[in-house]
Coordinates of C-alpha atoms in Angstrom, one line a residue:
Chain A
M140 CA -31.4 -6.6 -16.4
A141 CA -34.4 -7.7 -14.2
E142 CA -36.7 -6.0 -16.6
L143 CA -35.2 -7.8 -19.5
A144 CA -35.6 -11.1 -17.8
S145 CA -39.2 -10.5 -16.8
S146 CA -40.3 -9.4 -20.3
S147 CA -38.7 -12.4 -21.9
K148 CA -40.4 -14.6 -19.5
A149 CA -43.7 -13.1 -20.3
A150 CA -43.2 -13.5 -24.0
F151 CA -42.4 -17.1 -23.5
Q152 CA -45.5 -17.7 -21.4
W153 CA -47.6 -16.0 -23.9
R154 CA -46.4 -18.1 -26.8
S155 CA -47.2 -21.3 -24.9
K156 CA -50.7 -20.0 -24.2
G157 CA -51.2 -19.6 -27.9
Q158 CA -50.1 -23.1 -28.5
Q159 CA -52.5 -24.4 -25.9
V160 CA -55.4 -22.6 -27.7
L161 CA -54.4 -24.1 -31.1
R162 CA -54.7 -27.5 -29.5
Y163 CA -58.4 -27.0 -29.1
V164 CA -59.1 -26.2 -32.8
P165 CA -59.7 -29.8 -33.9
V166 CA -62.2 -30.1 -31.0
V167 CA -64.1 -27.0 -32.2
I168 CA -64.1 -28.3 -35.8
A169 CA -65.4 -31.7 -34.7
F170 CA -68.1 -30.0 -32.6
A171 CA -69.2 -27.9 -35.6
L172 CA -69.3 -31.0 -37.9
C173 CA -71.3 -32.9 -35.2
S174 CA -73.8 -30.1 -34.9
N175 CA -74.2 -30.0 -38.7
A176 CA -74.8 -33.7 -38.9
A177 CA -77.4 -33.4 -36.1
A178 CA -79.2 -30.6 -38.0
I179 CA -79.3 -32.8 -41.2
L180 CA -80.6 -35.8 -39.2
Y181 CA -83.2 -33.6 -37.6
A182 CA -84.4 -32.2 -41.0
V183 CA -84.6 -35.6 -42.6
S184 CA -86.5 -37.1 -39.6
Q185 CA -89.1 -34.3 -39.8
D186 CA -89.6 -35.1 -43.6
K187 CA -90.3 -31.5 -44.6
G188 CA -89.5 -29.8 -47.9
L189 CA -86.0 -30.6 -49.0
S190 CA -85.2 -27.0 -49.9
L191 CA -85.8 -25.9 -46.3
H192 CA -83.6 -28.7 -45.1
V193 CA -80.8 -27.7 -47.5
L194 CA -81.1 -24.1 -46.4
V195 CA -80.9 -25.0 -42.7
I196 CA -77.9 -27.2 -43.3
L197 CA -76.1 -24.6 -45.4
M198 CA -76.8 -21.9 -42.8
A199 CA -75.5 -24.0 -40.0
L200 CA -72.4 -24.8 -42.1
A201 CA -71.8 -21.2 -43.0
T202 CA -72.3 -20.0 -39.4
T203 CA -69.9 -22.6 -38.0
T204 CA -67.2 -21.9 -40.7
S205 CA -67.4 -18.1 -40.3
I206 CA -67.3 -18.4 -36.5
L207 CA -64.2 -20.6 -36.9
L208 CA -62.6 -18.2 -39.4
I209 CA -63.2 -15.2 -37.2
F210 CA -61.9 -17.1 -34.3
F211 CA -58.7 -18.0 -36.1
L212 CA -58.1 -14.6 -37.6
F213 CA -58.4 -13.0 -34.2
W214 CA -56.0 -15.3 -32.5
S215 CA -53.3 -15.3 -35.2
R216 CA -53.4 -11.5 -35.5
S217 CA -53.2 -10.7 -31.9
E218 CA -50.5 -13.3 -31.5
G219 CA -48.4 -11.6 -34.1
R220 CA -48.9 -8.1 -32.6
E221 CA -48.2 -9.1 -29.0
A222 CA -45.1 -11.0 -30.1
E223 CA -43.9 -8.0 -32.0
T224 CA -44.2 -5.6 -29.0
R225 CA -42.5 -8.1 -26.8
I226 CA -39.6 -8.4 -29.1
K227 CA -39.3 -4.7 -29.4
V228 CA -39.2 -4.4 -25.6
L229 CA -36.5 -7.0 -25.5
T230 CA -34.4 -5.3 -28.2
D231 CA -34.8 -1.9 -26.6
A232 CA -33.7 -3.3 -23.3
K233 CA -30.8 -5.1 -24.9
N234 CA -29.7 -2.0 -26.8
Y235 CA -30.0 0.2 -23.7
L236 CA -27.8 -2.2 -21.7
Q237 CA -25.3 -2.3 -24.5
R238 CA -25.1 1.4 -24.7
V239 CA -24.7 1.8 -20.9
I240 CA -21.8 -0.7 -21.0
R241 CA -20.3 0.9 -24.0
D242 CA -20.6 4.5 -23.0
V243 CA -20.0 4.5 -19.2
K244 CA -16.7 6.2 -18.4
I245 CA -15.4 3.2 -16.3
P246 CA -13.2 0.8 -18.2
L247 CA -15.1 -2.5 -18.2
I248 CA -14.3 -5.9 -19.7
G249 CA -16.1 -9.2 -19.5
W250 CA -15.4 -12.7 -20.6
D251 CA -17.0 -16.0 -20.3
T252 CA -15.7 -19.2 -18.7
T253 CA -13.7 -20.2 -21.8
R254 CA -12.1 -16.7 -21.8
N255 CA -14.0 -15.5 -24.9
I256 CA -14.5 -11.7 -24.7
I257 CA -18.2 -10.9 -24.2
F258 CA -17.7 -7.2 -24.2
L259 CA -15.0 -4.5 -23.9
N260 CA -16.3 -0.9 -23.6
Q261 CA -15.0 2.3 -25.0
A262 CA -13.4 3.5 -21.7
F263 CA -11.4 0.2 -21.6
E264 CA -10.4 0.7 -25.2
K265 CA -9.3 4.2 -24.5
M266 CA -7.4 3.2 -21.4
S267 CA -5.6 0.1 -22.9
G268 CA -5.7 0.7 -26.6
W269 CA -7.2 -2.8 -27.1
T270 CA -10.3 -3.1 -29.3
E271 CA -12.7 -6.0 -28.8
E272 CA -11.8 -7.6 -32.1
A273 CA -8.1 -7.3 -31.5
L274 CA -8.3 -8.8 -28.0
S275 CA -10.6 -11.6 -29.1
E276 CA -8.1 -12.5 -31.7
E277 CA -5.1 -12.4 -29.4
G278 CA -6.8 -13.9 -26.4
V279 CA -7.4 -12.4 -23.0
E280 CA -4.0 -13.6 -21.8
S281 CA -2.2 -11.1 -23.9
L282 CA -3.8 -8.3 -21.8
F283 CA -1.2 -9.2 -19.1
P284 CA 2.5 -8.7 -19.4
E285 CA 4.3 -12.0 -19.8
E286 CA 6.0 -11.9 -16.4
D287 CA 2.8 -11.3 -14.5
R288 CA 0.6 -13.4 -16.6
Y289 CA 0.7 -16.4 -14.3
H290 CA -0.1 -14.4 -11.2
S291 CA -2.8 -12.3 -12.8
L292 CA -4.6 -15.3 -14.4
R293 CA -4.4 -17.3 -11.3
A294 CA -6.0 -14.5 -9.4
I295 CA -8.8 -14.5 -12.0
E296 CA -9.2 -18.3 -11.7
E297 CA -9.6 -17.7 -7.9
T298 CA -12.4 -15.3 -8.7
A299 CA -14.0 -17.9 -10.8
M300 CA -13.9 -20.2 -7.7
N301 CA -16.2 -17.8 -5.9
E302 CA -13.5 -15.9 -4.0
Y303 CA -14.4 -12.3 -4.3
W304 CA -11.3 -10.5 -5.3
E305 CA -11.6 -7.0 -4.2
K306 CA -9.6 -4.4 -6.0
D307 CA -6.2 -5.8 -6.7
P308 CA -3.4 -3.9 -8.4
V309 CA -2.6 -5.7 -11.6
A310 CA -0.3 -4.7 -14.4
I311 CA -1.9 -4.8 -17.9
L312 CA -0.2 -4.5 -21.2
G313 CA -1.6 -1.9 -23.5
R314 CA -1.8 -2.3 -27.3
D315 CA 1.1 0.1 -27.5
N316 CA 3.2 -2.3 -25.3
Q317 CA 3.1 0.1 -22.4
I318 CA 2.5 -1.4 -19.0
R319 CA -0.3 0.2 -17.1
P320 CA -1.0 -0.5 -13.4
V321 CA -4.7 -0.8 -12.8
W322 CA -7.0 -1.4 -9.9
W323 CA -8.6 -4.6 -11.1
N324 CA -12.0 -5.3 -9.6
M325 CA -13.5 -8.6 -10.7
T326 CA -17.0 -9.9 -10.2
D327 CA -18.4 -13.2 -11.4
I328 CA -21.9 -13.4 -12.9
H329 CA -23.8 -16.6 -12.2
T330 CA -27.0 -18.0 -13.5
E331 CA -30.1 -17.0 -11.5
D332 CA -30.1 -20.1 -9.4
G333 CA -26.4 -19.6 -8.7
S334 CA -25.5 -23.0 -10.0
S335 CA -23.0 -22.1 -12.8
L336 CA -20.7 -19.3 -13.7
I337 CA -21.6 -17.3 -16.9
A338 CA -19.0 -14.6 -17.0
N339 CA -16.3 -12.7 -15.3
I340 CA -16.8 -8.9 -15.3
A341 CA -14.0 -6.6 -14.4
V342 CA -13.6 -3.0 -13.7
A343 CA -10.0 -1.9 -14.5
Q344 CA -9.2 1.6 -13.3
D345 CA -5.8 3.1 -14.1
I346 CA -4.1 3.4 -10.8
R347 CA -2.3 6.6 -11.9
S348 CA -5.6 8.3 -12.0
Q349 CA -5.7 7.6 -8.2
I350 CA -9.4 7.9 -8.1
P351 CA -11.1 5.4 -5.9
L352 CA -14.2 4.2 -7.7
C353 CA -16.5 5.3 -4.8
N354 CA -15.2 8.9 -5.1
L355 CA -15.5 9.0 -8.8
E356 CA -18.2 11.6 -8.9
E357 CA -16.6 13.9 -6.4
A358 CA -13.2 13.4 -8.1
T359 CA -14.5 14.4 -11.5
I360 CA -15.8 17.6 -10.1
N361 CA -12.4 18.4 -8.7
T362 CA -10.4 17.4 -11.7
G363 CA -8.3 20.6 -11.5
E364 CA -7.5 20.0 -7.8
L365 CA -6.9 16.3 -8.6
N366 CA -4.4 17.0 -11.3
A367 CA -2.5 19.3 -9.0
Q368 CA -2.4 16.6 -6.4
L369 CA -1.2 14.1 -9.0
I370 CA 1.6 16.3 -10.1
L371 CA 2.5 16.8 -6.4
A372 CA 2.5 13.1 -5.8
D373 CA 4.8 12.5 -8.7
K374 CA 7.1 15.2 -7.6
M375 CA 7.2 13.9 -4.1
A376 CA 8.0 10.4 -5.1
A377 CA 10.9 11.6 -7.3
L378 CA 12.2 13.9 -4.7
G379 CA 12.0 11.2 -2.1
K380 CA 14.1 8.9 -4.1
M381 CA 16.7 11.5 -4.8
A382 CA 16.8 12.6 -1.1
A383 CA 17.4 9.0 -0.1
G384 CA 20.2 8.6 -2.6
I385 CA 21.9 11.9 -1.6
G386 CA 21.3 11.2 2.1
H387 CA 23.1 7.9 1.9
E388 CA 26.0 9.3 -0.1
I389 CA 26.5 12.1 2.4
N390 CA 26.1 10.0 5.4
N391 CA 29.2 7.9 4.8
P392 CA 31.6 10.8 4.4
L393 CA 30.0 12.3 7.5
A394 CA 30.7 9.2 9.4
V395 CA 34.4 9.3 8.4
I396 CA 34.7 13.0 9.3
F397 CA 33.1 12.4 12.6
E398 CA 35.4 9.6 13.4
I399 CA 38.4 11.7 12.5
T400 CA 37.4 14.6 14.6
G401 CA 36.9 12.1 17.4
W402 CA 40.5 10.9 16.9
M403 CA 41.7 14.5 17.0
K404 CA 39.8 14.9 20.3
D405 CA 41.5 11.8 21.6
L406 CA 44.9 13.2 20.7
L407 CA 44.2 16.5 22.3
L408 CA 43.9 14.7 25.6
E409 CA 47.7 14.0 25.4
E410 CA 49.7 16.1 27.8
D411 CA 52.2 17.7 25.4
L412 CA 49.4 18.9 23.2
Q413 CA 47.6 20.4 26.1
K414 CA 50.6 22.6 26.8
S415 CA 50.3 24.1 23.3
N416 CA 49.2 27.8 23.1
N417 CA 46.5 27.0 20.7
F418 CA 45.0 24.1 22.6
E419 CA 41.8 26.0 23.5
E420 CA 41.4 27.0 19.9
Y421 CA 41.9 23.5 18.6
S422 CA 39.5 22.1 21.1
A423 CA 36.8 24.7 20.4
S424 CA 37.2 24.3 16.6
I425 CA 36.8 20.5 16.8
A426 CA 33.8 20.9 19.1
K427 CA 32.3 23.3 16.4
I428 CA 33.0 20.8 13.6
D429 CA 31.3 18.1 15.6
E430 CA 28.3 20.2 16.4
H431 CA 27.7 20.8 12.7
I432 CA 28.3 17.2 11.8
I433 CA 25.6 16.3 14.3
R434 CA 23.3 18.9 12.7
A435 CA 23.9 17.5 9.2
R436 CA 23.4 14.0 10.6
T437 CA 20.0 14.9 12.0
V438 CA 18.9 16.3 8.7
V439 CA 20.1 13.3 6.8
H440 CA 18.5 10.9 9.2
N441 CA 15.2 12.7 9.1
M442 CA 15.3 12.8 5.4
L443 CA 16.2 9.1 5.0
A444 CA 13.6 8.1 7.6
Y445 CA 10.8 9.5 5.7
A446 CA 12.0 9.1 2.1
G447 CA 10.0 5.9 2.1
R448 CA 12.6 3.7 3.7
L449 CA 11.0 3.2 7.0
E450 CA 7.7 1.4 7.1
P451 CA 5.2 2.8 9.6
R452 CA 4.0 0.4 12.2
P453 CA 0.2 0.7 12.4
D454 CA -1.6 0.2 15.6
K455 CA -5.1 0.8 17.0
A456 CA -5.1 4.5 17.8
D457 CA -7.4 7.2 19.0
I458 CA -6.7 10.3 16.9
N459 CA -8.1 12.8 19.4
E460 CA -5.7 11.4 22.0
I461 CA -2.8 11.8 19.6
I462 CA -3.7 15.4 18.9
N463 CA -4.0 16.1 22.6
R464 CA -0.5 14.6 23.2
A465 CA 0.9 16.9 20.4
I466 CA -0.8 19.9 21.9
G467 CA 0.5 19.0 25.4
V468 CA 4.1 19.2 24.1
L469 CA 3.6 22.6 22.6
E470 CA 1.2 24.2 25.1
N471 CA 4.0 26.1 26.9
Y472 CA 5.5 27.3 23.7
A473 CA 2.1 28.7 22.6
R474 CA 1.4 30.3 26.0
I475 CA 4.7 32.1 26.0
N476 CA 3.7 33.7 22.7
N477 CA 0.2 34.4 23.9
I478 CA -1.4 32.0 21.5
E479 CA -4.5 30.2 22.4
I480 CA -5.1 26.6 21.1
S481 CA -8.8 25.8 21.0
V482 CA -9.9 22.2 20.3
D483 CA -13.2 20.9 19.0
L484 CA -12.7 17.1 18.9
S485 CA -15.5 14.9 17.8
P486 CA -16.3 12.3 20.5
D487 CA -17.4 9.7 18.0
L488 CA -14.3 9.1 16.1
P489 CA -13.7 5.4 15.7
S490 CA -10.2 4.1 16.6
T491 CA -8.2 3.5 13.4
N492 CA -5.0 1.7 12.5
V493 CA -2.2 4.2 12.2
D494 CA 1.4 4.6 13.3
Q495 CA 0.9 6.7 16.4
Q496 CA 4.4 8.1 16.5
Y497 CA 4.3 9.3 13.0
L498 CA 0.9 10.8 13.4
E499 CA 1.9 12.6 16.5
Q500 CA 4.9 14.0 14.6
V501 CA 2.5 15.2 11.9
F502 CA 0.3 17.1 14.3
F503 CA 3.3 18.4 16.2
C504 CA 4.6 19.8 13.0
F505 CA 1.3 21.4 12.0
I506 CA 0.8 23.0 15.4
S507 CA 4.4 24.3 15.8
N508 CA 4.3 25.7 12.2
A509 CA 1.0 27.5 13.1
I510 CA 2.6 28.9 16.2
D511 CA 5.7 30.1 14.2
A512 CA 3.4 31.6 11.6
I513 CA 1.4 33.6 14.1
E514 CA 4.5 34.6 16.1
K515 CA 2.6 36.4 18.8
D516 CA -1.0 36.8 20.0
G517 CA -3.4 34.6 18.0
L518 CA -5.6 31.6 17.9
I519 CA -5.2 28.1 16.6
K520 CA -8.3 26.0 16.1
I521 CA -8.1 22.2 15.8
K522 CA -11.1 20.3 14.8
T523 CA -11.8 16.6 14.2
R524 CA -14.8 15.1 12.4
L525 CA -15.9 11.8 11.3
M526 CA -16.8 11.8 7.6
V527 CA -17.0 8.1 6.6
P528 CA -14.8 6.7 5.2
N529 CA -12.4 9.3 6.5
I530 CA -11.4 11.0 9.7
V531 CA -11.0 14.7 8.9
I532 CA -8.7 16.9 11.0
S533 CA -8.3 20.5 10.4
I534 CA -5.7 22.9 11.9
R535 CA -6.5 26.5 11.5
D536 CA -4.3 29.5 12.4
D537 CA -5.0 33.2 12.1
G538 CA -1.5 34.0 11.1
P539 CA -0.4 36.0 8.0
G540 CA -1.5 33.2 5.6
I541 CA 0.5 31.7 2.7
P542 CA 0.8 33.6 -0.6
V543 CA -0.8 31.8 -3.5
E544 CA 2.5 31.5 -5.4
E545 CA 4.1 29.8 -2.4
Q546 CA 1.3 27.3 -1.8
G547 CA 2.6 24.9 -4.4
K548 CA 6.0 24.8 -2.9
I549 CA 5.3 24.4 0.8
F550 CA 5.4 20.6 0.6
D551 CA 8.8 20.5 -1.1
P552 CA 11.6 19.2 0.9
F553 CA 14.0 21.9 2.1
Y554 CA 11.5 24.6 1.3
T555 CA 11.4 26.9 4.3
T556 CA 10.6 30.6 5.0
K557 CA 12.1 30.4 8.5
V558 CA 15.6 31.8 9.2
T559 CA 18.5 29.5 8.6
G560 CA 18.9 27.1 11.5
K561 CA 15.4 27.5 12.7
G562 CA 13.7 25.2 10.2
T563 CA 15.0 22.5 7.9
G564 CA 12.2 22.7 5.5
L565 CA 11.5 19.1 6.0
G566 CA 8.4 19.2 8.3
L567 CA 5.6 19.6 5.8
W568 CA 7.3 17.3 3.3
V569 CA 7.5 14.6 6.0
N570 CA 3.9 15.2 7.0
Y571 CA 2.9 14.8 3.4
T572 CA 4.9 11.6 3.0
I573 CA 3.5 10.1 6.2
I574 CA -0.1 10.9 5.4
R575 CA 0.1 9.7 1.8
K576 CA 1.5 6.4 3.1
M577 CA -1.5 6.1 5.3
G578 CA -3.6 6.5 2.2
G579 CA -4.8 9.9 3.2
N580 CA -4.2 13.4 1.9
I581 CA -3.5 17.0 3.0
T582 CA -5.1 20.1 1.6
L583 CA -4.4 23.7 2.3
Q584 CA -6.8 26.7 2.2
S585 CA -5.1 30.0 2.7
K586 CA -5.3 33.6 1.7
P587 CA -2.7 36.2 2.7
G588 CA -4.0 38.0 5.7
E589 CA -6.6 35.4 6.5
G590 CA -4.6 32.7 8.1
A591 CA -4.1 29.1 6.9
T592 CA -6.1 25.9 7.3
F593 CA -4.5 22.5 6.8
T594 CA -7.0 19.7 6.4
V595 CA -5.9 16.1 6.9
N596 CA -8.0 13.2 5.6
I597 CA -7.1 9.9 7.0
P598 CA -9.0 6.8 5.9
I599 CA -10.4 4.7 8.7
Q600 CA -8.7 1.3 8.8
S601 CA -10.2 -1.2 11.0
S602 CA -7.7 -4.0 10.7
Chain B
M215 CA 37.1 -4.6 29.8
D216 CA 40.5 -6.3 30.1
D217 CA 41.4 -8.9 27.7
F218 CA 38.9 -7.7 25.2
R219 CA 39.2 -8.5 21.6
A220 CA 37.3 -6.6 18.9
L221 CA 37.1 -6.9 15.2
V222 CA 36.0 -4.0 13.0
V223 CA 34.7 -4.7 9.5
D224 CA 34.0 -1.7 7.3
D225 CA 34.8 -1.1 3.6
E226 CA 35.3 2.7 4.2
E227 CA 39.1 2.5 4.8
D228 CA 39.4 6.0 6.5
F229 CA 36.6 5.2 8.8
L230 CA 38.1 1.8 9.6
E231 CA 41.6 3.0 10.3
T232 CA 40.4 5.9 12.6
L233 CA 38.0 3.7 14.6
V234 CA 40.7 1.1 15.1
K235 CA 43.1 3.8 16.3
R236 CA 40.6 5.2 18.7
L237 CA 39.7 1.8 20.2
H238 CA 43.4 1.0 20.6
K239 CA 43.8 4.2 22.5
R240 CA 41.1 2.9 24.9
N241 CA 43.1 -0.3 25.4
I242 CA 40.8 -2.5 23.3
D243 CA 42.7 -5.1 21.3
T244 CA 41.2 -4.2 17.9
T245 CA 41.7 -5.6 14.5
G246 CA 40.3 -3.9 11.4
V247 CA 39.5 -5.6 8.1
A248 CA 37.9 -4.0 5.0
S249 CA 35.6 -6.8 3.8
G250 CA 33.4 -9.7 4.9
E251 CA 35.6 -12.2 3.3
Q252 CA 38.7 -11.0 5.2
A253 CA 36.7 -11.0 8.4
L254 CA 35.7 -14.6 8.0
E255 CA 39.3 -15.5 7.1
I256 CA 40.7 -13.9 10.3
M257 CA 37.9 -15.3 12.5
K258 CA 39.0 -18.8 11.6
K259 CA 42.4 -18.1 13.1
K260 CA 41.6 -15.8 16.0
L261 CA 38.9 -15.6 18.6
F262 CA 37.0 -12.3 19.1
D263 CA 34.6 -11.1 21.8
V264 CA 32.8 -8.6 19.7
V265 CA 32.6 -7.9 16.0
I266 CA 31.6 -4.4 14.8
L267 CA 30.2 -5.0 11.3
D268 CA 29.1 -2.6 8.7
V269 CA 25.8 -3.8 7.1
K270 CA 26.3 -2.1 3.8
M271 CA 29.4 -3.0 1.9
P272 CA 28.8 -2.8 -1.8
G273 CA 31.1 -4.7 -4.0
G274 CA 31.7 -7.7 -1.7
M275 CA 30.0 -10.0 0.6
D276 CA 27.2 -8.0 2.3
G277 CA 27.0 -7.6 6.0
I278 CA 24.0 -9.9 6.6
E279 CA 25.7 -12.7 4.7
A280 CA 28.9 -12.1 6.6
L281 CA 27.0 -12.2 9.9
R282 CA 25.4 -15.6 9.0
E283 CA 28.8 -17.1 8.3
M284 CA 30.4 -15.5 11.4
K285 CA 27.8 -17.1 13.6
K286 CA 28.8 -20.5 12.1
I287 CA 32.6 -19.9 12.8
Q288 CA 32.3 -18.3 16.2
P289 CA 28.8 -18.7 17.5
L290 CA 29.7 -17.0 20.8
A291 CA 31.2 -13.8 19.4
E292 CA 28.7 -10.9 19.7
V293 CA 28.1 -8.9 16.6
L294 CA 27.3 -5.1 16.6
L295 CA 25.9 -3.9 13.4
L296 CA 26.7 -0.4 11.9
T297 CA 24.2 1.0 9.6
G298 CA 23.3 4.1 7.7
H299 CA 19.7 5.0 8.3
A300 CA 18.4 3.4 5.1
S301 CA 19.4 0.0 6.1
V302 CA 17.6 -0.1 9.5
E303 CA 15.3 -2.9 8.2
T304 CA 18.4 -4.9 7.2
S305 CA 19.7 -4.4 10.7
I306 CA 16.5 -5.7 12.3
E307 CA 16.8 -8.7 10.0
G308 CA 20.4 -9.0 11.3
M309 CA 19.2 -9.0 14.9
K310 CA 16.9 -11.9 14.1
L311 CA 20.0 -13.7 12.9
G312 CA 21.6 -13.2 16.3
A313 CA 23.3 -9.8 16.1
F314 CA 23.6 -8.1 19.5
D315 CA 22.4 -4.6 18.5
Y316 CA 22.8 -2.0 15.9
L317 CA 24.2 1.6 15.8
L318 CA 23.4 4.4 13.3
K319 CA 26.3 6.0 11.4
P320 CA 27.9 8.4 12.2
I321 CA 28.4 6.8 15.5
K322 CA 29.2 8.5 18.8
L323 CA 32.2 6.7 20.3
E324 CA 30.6 6.9 23.8
E325 CA 27.6 5.0 22.5
L326 CA 29.8 2.5 20.8
L327 CA 31.8 1.9 24.0
V328 CA 28.6 1.4 26.0
K329 CA 27.3 -1.1 23.5
L330 CA 30.7 -2.9 23.4
A331 CA 30.7 -3.2 27.2
Q332 CA 27.1 -4.6 27.1
A333 CA 28.0 -7.0 24.4
F334 CA 31.1 -8.1 26.2
E335 CA 29.2 -8.6 29.4
K336 CA 26.6 -10.7 27.7
K337 CA 29.2 -12.8 26.2
D338 CA 31.0 -13.1 29.5
V339 CA 27.8 -14.2 31.2
H340 CA 27.3 -16.6 28.4
D341 CA 30.8 -17.9 28.7
Q342 CA 30.5 -18.4 32.4
K343 CA 27.2 -20.3 32.0
I344 CA 28.9 -22.6 29.5
R345 CA 31.8 -23.0 31.8
S346 CA 29.7 -23.8 34.8
A347 CA 27.6 -26.2 32.7
R348 CA 30.8 -28.0 31.7
I349 CA 31.9 -28.2 35.4
K350 CA 28.5 -29.6 36.4
E351 CA 28.8 -32.1 33.6
L352 CA 32.3 -33.1 34.6
V353 CA 31.2 -33.4 38.3
R354 CA 28.4 -35.7 37.2
F355 CA 30.4 -37.6 34.6
P356 CA 34.1 -37.3 35.4
G357 CA 34.9 -39.7 32.6
R358 CA 34.1 -37.0 30.1
V359 CA 37.4 -35.3 30.8
L360 CA 39.2 -37.9 28.9
Q361 CA 36.7 -37.7 26.1
Q362 CA 37.1 -33.9 26.0
E363 CA 40.8 -34.2 25.8
K364 CA 40.5 -36.5 22.9
E365 CA 38.2 -34.1 21.1
E366 CA 40.6 -31.2 21.7
K367 CA 43.5 -33.2 20.4
A368 CA 41.4 -34.1 17.3

């Protein structure tokens, strides 16, 4: 853009220089005429042969005219050539910019202050189905679904009033009438002196692609991995909803059963029933029923708690400290099984806004899973690193590892390899849900026989 | 906890019936109703110390709405909310509206009894404060007795 501006400026300056030169032409002609007249006067005053005089006059005239002609030819020619090259530079620059905008794989759209479309690139067309012509005809407004139109357009007006609107989720309406959620990142373009607004340029990234713009490069490299994560995210959301529904439906009958066994216990306290032969049996049976209701209740509550119903309460936290707390709880359990927990915690982690309780639960689950996986005699390595914009935590165990075919299932709710009663199969699912809610992600590297490493990425949040 | 009157509001009839029986057995004067509307109706006729209210009652007036109305009819009655886990946020909302506390379903009766006792105590302290404030007022302005009688008659 800068190049374009400077070359156009140069062209402009050049043209005005040419005009200045042209202004001097009459002066030059006048000068030539004057010098001719002087030559004639001189010849007459000397009163020599007329033929010589005529010759001198003609020569002077010819010389002046030819000088003038050459002068003119030179200027007009070079003016034309210079202007041509300047125009070519300009067109090239313009074409280049247009191609960049058209071909870049980021959906871009721009419109001016009166909401006329300036451009709409191929990626945008592909994402929304709208072509430049179609949208120009229907108006920018029809890009937004009717019910959100007011909000969306108002937000855009706010941008026009110089409030930088950083990445807002906006719903847009495709040509096929499908609503697409997009990250809408709007910037306004002003004149060079900043006095007036020329255009609004927006980047609209389909949210479902889940790729933050800054990680675009990295993300395209890992498209395979990304797709897997997307499928996982979808599955988790669906399962979460279902779990919440089921949980709630089960909780109510559980409450009734629990109340009724309670009533039975109350009745057992009556004297005549205590005399019954089977009193002990009744009492023990009811205690067992209660025990299992409590068990079911714990599962349901855990499930509901993390099925997206409870909002985390973020707070300034030191991740190393949280990890140390989780280790503290499990230290004994590890020592009994002769498992060493070694830590390598980076001292320069910034404090970040996370729900401490949730995060402690996450690390607790990872470490206790690692201990369970190793069973006896082994090593767990926990490492934290600052990799802006994330804090990266890895938990590595040298247990038996996770077979490839099981790796896709480990985050599913109720998936467990532990014996019945030892694990609910909710731990990793809960971890996954919590970390996703914090905007982070979990990855797993494992090969059978070589242990497993879980890596948690948590974005640093300062406020 | 003598002279203690409780009202249980829950649309799950089996739950309601059993809880009422169990509280009766512990000498708590308990009334059970199956909807928010019925609860408001009965509260207009009878004073309660504590109301045990289910937050989620699909089909009728929801718990929070009922709570708001109850606080208008009997501002001094303490309200204990019962909730499934999913409606914890609603319960917090309820506490902001003046509910005493909330319990997760399925409830342990021991916990419920402790909460009931606390609620009753709070109400009792509150009642006493009001009573002593009245006495102070009357000592200062004995003429108000007449006024009060008039109000009561009206």
